[in-house]
Short mmCIF file of N, CA and C in Angstrom, two decimals:
data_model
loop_
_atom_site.label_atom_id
_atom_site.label_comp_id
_atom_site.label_asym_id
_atom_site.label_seq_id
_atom_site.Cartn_x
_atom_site.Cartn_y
_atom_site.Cartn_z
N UNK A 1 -38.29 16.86 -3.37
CA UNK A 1 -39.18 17.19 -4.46
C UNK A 1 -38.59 18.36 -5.23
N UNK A 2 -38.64 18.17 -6.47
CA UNK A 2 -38.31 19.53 -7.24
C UNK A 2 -38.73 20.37 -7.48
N UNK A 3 -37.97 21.36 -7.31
CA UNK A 3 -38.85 22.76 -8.10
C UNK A 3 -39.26 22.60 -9.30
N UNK A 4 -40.82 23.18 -9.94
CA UNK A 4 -41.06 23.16 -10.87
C UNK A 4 -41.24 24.67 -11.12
N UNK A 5 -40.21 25.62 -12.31
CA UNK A 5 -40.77 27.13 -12.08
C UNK A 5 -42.20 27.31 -13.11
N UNK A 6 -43.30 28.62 -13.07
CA UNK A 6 -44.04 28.77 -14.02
C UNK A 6 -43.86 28.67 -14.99
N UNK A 7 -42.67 28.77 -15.71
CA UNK A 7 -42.17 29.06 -17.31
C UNK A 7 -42.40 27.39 -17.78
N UNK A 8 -41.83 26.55 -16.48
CA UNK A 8 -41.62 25.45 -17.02
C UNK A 8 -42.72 24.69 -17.12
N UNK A 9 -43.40 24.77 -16.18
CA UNK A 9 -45.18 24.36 -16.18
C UNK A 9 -45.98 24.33 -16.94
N UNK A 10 -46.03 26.09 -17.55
CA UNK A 10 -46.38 26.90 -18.84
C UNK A 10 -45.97 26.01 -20.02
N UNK A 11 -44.45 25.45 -20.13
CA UNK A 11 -44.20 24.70 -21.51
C UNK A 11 -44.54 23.25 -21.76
N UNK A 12 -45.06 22.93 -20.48
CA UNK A 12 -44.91 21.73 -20.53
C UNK A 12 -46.09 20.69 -21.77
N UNK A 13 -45.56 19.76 -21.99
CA UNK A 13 -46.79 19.29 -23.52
C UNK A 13 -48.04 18.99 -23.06
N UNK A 14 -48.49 18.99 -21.67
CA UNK A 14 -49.83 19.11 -21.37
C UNK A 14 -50.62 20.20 -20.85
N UNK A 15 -49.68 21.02 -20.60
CA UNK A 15 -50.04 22.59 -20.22
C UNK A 15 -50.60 23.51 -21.88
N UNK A 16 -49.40 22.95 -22.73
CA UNK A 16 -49.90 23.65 -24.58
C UNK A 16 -51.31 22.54 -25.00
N UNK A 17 -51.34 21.46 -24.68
CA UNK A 17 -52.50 21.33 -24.84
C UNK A 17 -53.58 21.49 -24.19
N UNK A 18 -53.46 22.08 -23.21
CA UNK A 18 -54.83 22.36 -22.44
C UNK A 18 -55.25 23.97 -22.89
N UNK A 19 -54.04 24.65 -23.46
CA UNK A 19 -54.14 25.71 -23.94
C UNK A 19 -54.78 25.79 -25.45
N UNK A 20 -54.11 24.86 -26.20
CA UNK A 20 -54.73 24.85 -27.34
C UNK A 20 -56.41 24.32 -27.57
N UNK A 21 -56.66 23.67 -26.35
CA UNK A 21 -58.16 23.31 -26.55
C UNK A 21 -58.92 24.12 -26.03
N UNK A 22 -58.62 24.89 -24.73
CA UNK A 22 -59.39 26.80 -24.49
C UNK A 22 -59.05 27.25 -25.79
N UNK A 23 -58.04 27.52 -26.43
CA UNK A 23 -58.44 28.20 -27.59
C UNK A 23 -59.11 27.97 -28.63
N UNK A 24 -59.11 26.85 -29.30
CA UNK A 24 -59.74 25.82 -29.90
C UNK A 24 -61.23 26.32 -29.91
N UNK A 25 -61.55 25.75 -28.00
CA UNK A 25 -63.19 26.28 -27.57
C UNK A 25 -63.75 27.37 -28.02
N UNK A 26 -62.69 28.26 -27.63
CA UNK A 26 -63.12 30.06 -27.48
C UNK A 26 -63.16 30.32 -28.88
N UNK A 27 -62.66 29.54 -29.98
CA UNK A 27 -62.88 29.92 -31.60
C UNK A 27 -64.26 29.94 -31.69
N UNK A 28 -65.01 30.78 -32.61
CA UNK A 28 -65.96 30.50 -33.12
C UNK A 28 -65.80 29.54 -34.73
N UNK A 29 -67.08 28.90 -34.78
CA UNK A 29 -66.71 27.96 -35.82
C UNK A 29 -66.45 28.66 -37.25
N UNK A 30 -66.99 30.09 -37.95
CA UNK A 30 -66.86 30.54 -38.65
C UNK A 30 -65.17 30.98 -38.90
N UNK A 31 -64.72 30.87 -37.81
CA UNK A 31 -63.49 31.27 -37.34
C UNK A 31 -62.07 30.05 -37.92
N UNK A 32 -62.82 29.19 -37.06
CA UNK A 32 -61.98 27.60 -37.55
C UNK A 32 -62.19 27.57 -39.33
N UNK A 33 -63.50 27.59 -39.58
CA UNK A 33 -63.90 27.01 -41.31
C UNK A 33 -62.76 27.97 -41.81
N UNK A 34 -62.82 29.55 -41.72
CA UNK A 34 -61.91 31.03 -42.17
C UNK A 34 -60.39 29.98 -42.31
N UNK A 35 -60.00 29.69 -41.40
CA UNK A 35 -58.87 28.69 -40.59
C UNK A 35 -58.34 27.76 -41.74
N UNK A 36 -59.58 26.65 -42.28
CA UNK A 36 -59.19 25.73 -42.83
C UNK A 36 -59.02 26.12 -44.46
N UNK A 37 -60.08 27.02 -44.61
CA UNK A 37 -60.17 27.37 -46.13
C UNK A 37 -58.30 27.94 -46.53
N UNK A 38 -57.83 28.79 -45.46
CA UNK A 38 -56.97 29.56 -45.53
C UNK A 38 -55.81 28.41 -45.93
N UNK A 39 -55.65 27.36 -45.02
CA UNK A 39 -54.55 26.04 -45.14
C UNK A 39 -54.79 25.57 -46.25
N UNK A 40 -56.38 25.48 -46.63
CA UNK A 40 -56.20 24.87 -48.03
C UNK A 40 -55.66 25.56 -49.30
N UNK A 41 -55.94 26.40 -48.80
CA UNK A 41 -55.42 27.89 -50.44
C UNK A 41 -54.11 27.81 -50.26
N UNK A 42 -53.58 27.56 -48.73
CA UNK A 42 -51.87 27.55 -48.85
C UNK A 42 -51.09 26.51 -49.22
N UNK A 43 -51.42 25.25 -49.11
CA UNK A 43 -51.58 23.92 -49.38
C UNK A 43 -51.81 23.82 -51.01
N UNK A 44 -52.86 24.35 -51.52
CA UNK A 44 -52.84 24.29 -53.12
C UNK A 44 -51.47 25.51 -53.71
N UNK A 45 -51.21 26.19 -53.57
CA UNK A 45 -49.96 27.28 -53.33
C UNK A 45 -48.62 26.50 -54.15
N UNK A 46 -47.74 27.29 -55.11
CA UNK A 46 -46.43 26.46 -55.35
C UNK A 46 -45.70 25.97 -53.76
N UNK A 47 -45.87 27.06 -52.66
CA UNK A 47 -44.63 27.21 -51.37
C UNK A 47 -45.72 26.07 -50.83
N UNK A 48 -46.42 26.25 -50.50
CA UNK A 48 -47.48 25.12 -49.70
C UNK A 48 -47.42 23.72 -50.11
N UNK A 49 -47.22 23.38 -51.19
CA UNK A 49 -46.92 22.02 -52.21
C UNK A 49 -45.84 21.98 -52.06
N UNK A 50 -44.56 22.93 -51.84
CA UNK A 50 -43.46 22.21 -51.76
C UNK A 50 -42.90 21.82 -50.29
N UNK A 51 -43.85 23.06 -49.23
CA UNK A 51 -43.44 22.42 -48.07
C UNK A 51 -44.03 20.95 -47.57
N UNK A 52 -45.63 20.45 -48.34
CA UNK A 52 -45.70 19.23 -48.00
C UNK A 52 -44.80 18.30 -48.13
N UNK A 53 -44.42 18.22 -49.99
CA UNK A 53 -43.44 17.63 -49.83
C UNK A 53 -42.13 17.48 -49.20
N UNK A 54 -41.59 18.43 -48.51
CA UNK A 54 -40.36 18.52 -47.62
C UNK A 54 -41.15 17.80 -46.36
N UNK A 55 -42.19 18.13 -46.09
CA UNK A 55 -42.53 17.49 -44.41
C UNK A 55 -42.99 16.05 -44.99
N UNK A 56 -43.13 15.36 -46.39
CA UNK A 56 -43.19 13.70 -46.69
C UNK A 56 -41.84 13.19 -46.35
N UNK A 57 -41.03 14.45 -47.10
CA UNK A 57 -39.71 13.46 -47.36
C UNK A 57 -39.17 13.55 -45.81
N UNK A 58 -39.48 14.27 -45.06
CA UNK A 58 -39.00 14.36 -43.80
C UNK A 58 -39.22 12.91 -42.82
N UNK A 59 -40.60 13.19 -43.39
CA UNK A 59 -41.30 11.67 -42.06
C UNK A 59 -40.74 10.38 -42.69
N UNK A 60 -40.44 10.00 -44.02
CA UNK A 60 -39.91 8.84 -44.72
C UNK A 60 -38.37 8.74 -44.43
N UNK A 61 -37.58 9.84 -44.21
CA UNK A 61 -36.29 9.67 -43.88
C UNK A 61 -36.65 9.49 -41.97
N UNK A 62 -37.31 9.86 -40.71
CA UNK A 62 -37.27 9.52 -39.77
C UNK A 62 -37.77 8.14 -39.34
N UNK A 63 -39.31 7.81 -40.41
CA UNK A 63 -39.40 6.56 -40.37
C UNK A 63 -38.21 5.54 -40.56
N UNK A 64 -37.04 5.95 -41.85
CA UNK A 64 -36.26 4.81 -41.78
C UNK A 64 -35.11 4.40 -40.94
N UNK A 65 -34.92 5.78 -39.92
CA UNK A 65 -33.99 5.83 -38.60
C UNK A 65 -34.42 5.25 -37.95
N UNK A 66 -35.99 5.26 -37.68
CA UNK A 66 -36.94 4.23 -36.83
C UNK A 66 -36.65 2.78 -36.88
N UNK A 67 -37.03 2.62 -38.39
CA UNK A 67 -36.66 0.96 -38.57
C UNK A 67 -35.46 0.48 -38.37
N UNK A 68 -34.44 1.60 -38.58
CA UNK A 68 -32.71 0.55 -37.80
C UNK A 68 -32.80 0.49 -36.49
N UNK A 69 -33.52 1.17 -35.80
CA UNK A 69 -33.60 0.78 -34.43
C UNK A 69 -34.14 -0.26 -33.83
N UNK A 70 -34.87 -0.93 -34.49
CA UNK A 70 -35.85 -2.12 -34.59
C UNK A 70 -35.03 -3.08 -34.26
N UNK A 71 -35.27 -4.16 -33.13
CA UNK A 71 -34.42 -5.83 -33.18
C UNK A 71 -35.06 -6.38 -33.70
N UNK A 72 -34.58 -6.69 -34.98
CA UNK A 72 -35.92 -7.94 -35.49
C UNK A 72 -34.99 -9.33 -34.85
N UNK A 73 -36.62 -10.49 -35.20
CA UNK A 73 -36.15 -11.72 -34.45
C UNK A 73 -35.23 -12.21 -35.58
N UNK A 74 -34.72 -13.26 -35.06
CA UNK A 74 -33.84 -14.27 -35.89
C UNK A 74 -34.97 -14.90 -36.87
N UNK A 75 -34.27 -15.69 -37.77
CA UNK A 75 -35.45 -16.68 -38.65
C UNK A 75 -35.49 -17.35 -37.72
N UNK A 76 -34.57 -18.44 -36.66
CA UNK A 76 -35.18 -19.61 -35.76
C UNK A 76 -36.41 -19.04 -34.61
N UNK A 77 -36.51 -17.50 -33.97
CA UNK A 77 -37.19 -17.27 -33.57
C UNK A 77 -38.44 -17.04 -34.08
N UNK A 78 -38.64 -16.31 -35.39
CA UNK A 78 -39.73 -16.20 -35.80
C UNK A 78 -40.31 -17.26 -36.16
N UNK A 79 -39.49 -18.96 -36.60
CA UNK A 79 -40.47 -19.94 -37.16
C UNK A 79 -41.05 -20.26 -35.93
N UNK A 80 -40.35 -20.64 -34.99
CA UNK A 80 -41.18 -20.62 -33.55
C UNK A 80 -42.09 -20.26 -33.15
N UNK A 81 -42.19 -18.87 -33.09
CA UNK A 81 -43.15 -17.68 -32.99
C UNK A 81 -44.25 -17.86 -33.99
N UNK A 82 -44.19 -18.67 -34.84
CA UNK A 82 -45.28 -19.01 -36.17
C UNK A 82 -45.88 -20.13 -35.83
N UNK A 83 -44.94 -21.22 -35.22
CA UNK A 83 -45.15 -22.47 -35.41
C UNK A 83 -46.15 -22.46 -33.94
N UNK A 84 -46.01 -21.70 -32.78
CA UNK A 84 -46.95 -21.76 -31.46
C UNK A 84 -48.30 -20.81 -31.56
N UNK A 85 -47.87 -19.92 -32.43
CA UNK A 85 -49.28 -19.60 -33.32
C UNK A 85 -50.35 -20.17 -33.66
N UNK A 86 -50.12 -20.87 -34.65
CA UNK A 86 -50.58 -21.70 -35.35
C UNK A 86 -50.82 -23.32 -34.63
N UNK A 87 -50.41 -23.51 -34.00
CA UNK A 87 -50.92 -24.77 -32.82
C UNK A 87 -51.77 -24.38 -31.92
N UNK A 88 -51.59 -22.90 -31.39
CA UNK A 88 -52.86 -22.08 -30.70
C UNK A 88 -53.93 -21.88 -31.36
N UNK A 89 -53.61 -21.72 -32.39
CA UNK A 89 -55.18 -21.25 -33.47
C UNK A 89 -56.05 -22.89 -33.90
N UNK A 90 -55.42 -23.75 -33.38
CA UNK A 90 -55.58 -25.03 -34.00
C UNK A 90 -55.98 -25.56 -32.71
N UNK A 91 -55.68 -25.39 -31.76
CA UNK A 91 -56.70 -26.11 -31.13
C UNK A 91 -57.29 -25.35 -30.09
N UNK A 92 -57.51 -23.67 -30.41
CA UNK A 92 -58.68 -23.22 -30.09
C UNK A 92 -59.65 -23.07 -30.79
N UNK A 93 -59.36 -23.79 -31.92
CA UNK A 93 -60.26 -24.20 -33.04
C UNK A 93 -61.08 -25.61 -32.71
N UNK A 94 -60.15 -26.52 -32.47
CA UNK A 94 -60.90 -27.03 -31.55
C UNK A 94 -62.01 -27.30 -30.70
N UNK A 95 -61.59 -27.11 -29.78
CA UNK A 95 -62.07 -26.52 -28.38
C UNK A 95 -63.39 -25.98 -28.83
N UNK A 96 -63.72 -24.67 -29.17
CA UNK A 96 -64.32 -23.68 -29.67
C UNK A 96 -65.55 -24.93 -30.54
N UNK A 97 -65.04 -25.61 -31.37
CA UNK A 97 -65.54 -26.64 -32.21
C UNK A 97 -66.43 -27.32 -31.28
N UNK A 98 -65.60 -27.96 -30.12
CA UNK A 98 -66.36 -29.22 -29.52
C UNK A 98 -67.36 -28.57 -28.31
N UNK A 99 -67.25 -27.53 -28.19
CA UNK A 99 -68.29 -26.48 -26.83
C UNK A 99 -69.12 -26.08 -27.75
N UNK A 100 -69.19 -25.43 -29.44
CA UNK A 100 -70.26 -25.26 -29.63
C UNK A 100 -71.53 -26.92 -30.11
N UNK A 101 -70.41 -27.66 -30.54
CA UNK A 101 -71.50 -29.21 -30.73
C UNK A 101 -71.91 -29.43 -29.58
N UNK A 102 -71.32 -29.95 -28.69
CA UNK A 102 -71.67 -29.77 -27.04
C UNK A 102 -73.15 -28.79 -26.94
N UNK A 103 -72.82 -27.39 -26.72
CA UNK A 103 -74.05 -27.01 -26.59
C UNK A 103 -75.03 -27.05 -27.41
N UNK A 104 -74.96 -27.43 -28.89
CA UNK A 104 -76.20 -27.48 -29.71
C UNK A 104 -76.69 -28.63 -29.40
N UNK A 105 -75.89 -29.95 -29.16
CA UNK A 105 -76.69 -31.42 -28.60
C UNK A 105 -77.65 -30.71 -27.21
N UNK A 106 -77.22 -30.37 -26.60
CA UNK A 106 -77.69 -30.08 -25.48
C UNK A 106 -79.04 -28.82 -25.60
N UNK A 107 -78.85 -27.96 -26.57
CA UNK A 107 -80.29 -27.63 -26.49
C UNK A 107 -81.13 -28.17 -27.42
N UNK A 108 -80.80 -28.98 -28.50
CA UNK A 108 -81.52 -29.77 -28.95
C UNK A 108 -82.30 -31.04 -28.35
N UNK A 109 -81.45 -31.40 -27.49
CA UNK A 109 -82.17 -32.28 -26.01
C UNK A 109 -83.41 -31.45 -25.29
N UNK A 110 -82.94 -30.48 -24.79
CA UNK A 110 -84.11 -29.13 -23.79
C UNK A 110 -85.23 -29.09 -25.23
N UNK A 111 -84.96 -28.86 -26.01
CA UNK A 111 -86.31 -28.23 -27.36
C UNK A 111 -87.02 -29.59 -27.76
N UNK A 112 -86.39 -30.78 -27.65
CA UNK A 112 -87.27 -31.75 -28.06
C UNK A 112 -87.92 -32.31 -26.71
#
């Protein structure tokens, strides 16, 4: 078993969130609102407007590192993948069809 030291415990991403929600708690709400008004005044701000936009263009350039990582299917896989779809939806359409006539004959039998 490994050593785990305090420091590392301390950093760990469920240790900062258990921290951030005692603190969170221990805010008073006048405290948080103080909080949000403040982000918004920095946010309306020239530096605040331009760091959003640096943290858009940020997530749109990682999103598109994301998508090369992606295997997409072949076209012969995906018509496949469409075509057993769509035969599933078709005759649980069906099915679905002939259990609810089924049961309406049948309590129409019990009510009369």
């Amino acid at each position: 078993m490994a050593h785990v030291s305090d420091t590392e415990r301390k950093n760990s991403p469920g240790a900062q969130a258990r921290d951030k929600a005692a603190r969170d708690k221990a805010t008073p709400a006048a405290s948080k609102s103080a909080r949000r008004d403040g982000a918004k005044k920095e946010a309306d701000s020239p530096q605040g407007l331009a760091r959003k936009v640096q943290e858009l263009k940020e997530f749109f350039e990682e999103a598109k590192v994301e998508l090369k990582k992606i295997t997409w299917p072949s076209r012969k896989e995906a018509q496949a993948t469409s075509i057993a779809v769509l035969v599933l939806t078709v005759v649980m359409a069906v099915f679905l069809g002939l259990t609810d006539m089924s049961l309406s004959k049948i309590v129409e039998l019990l009510l009369s």
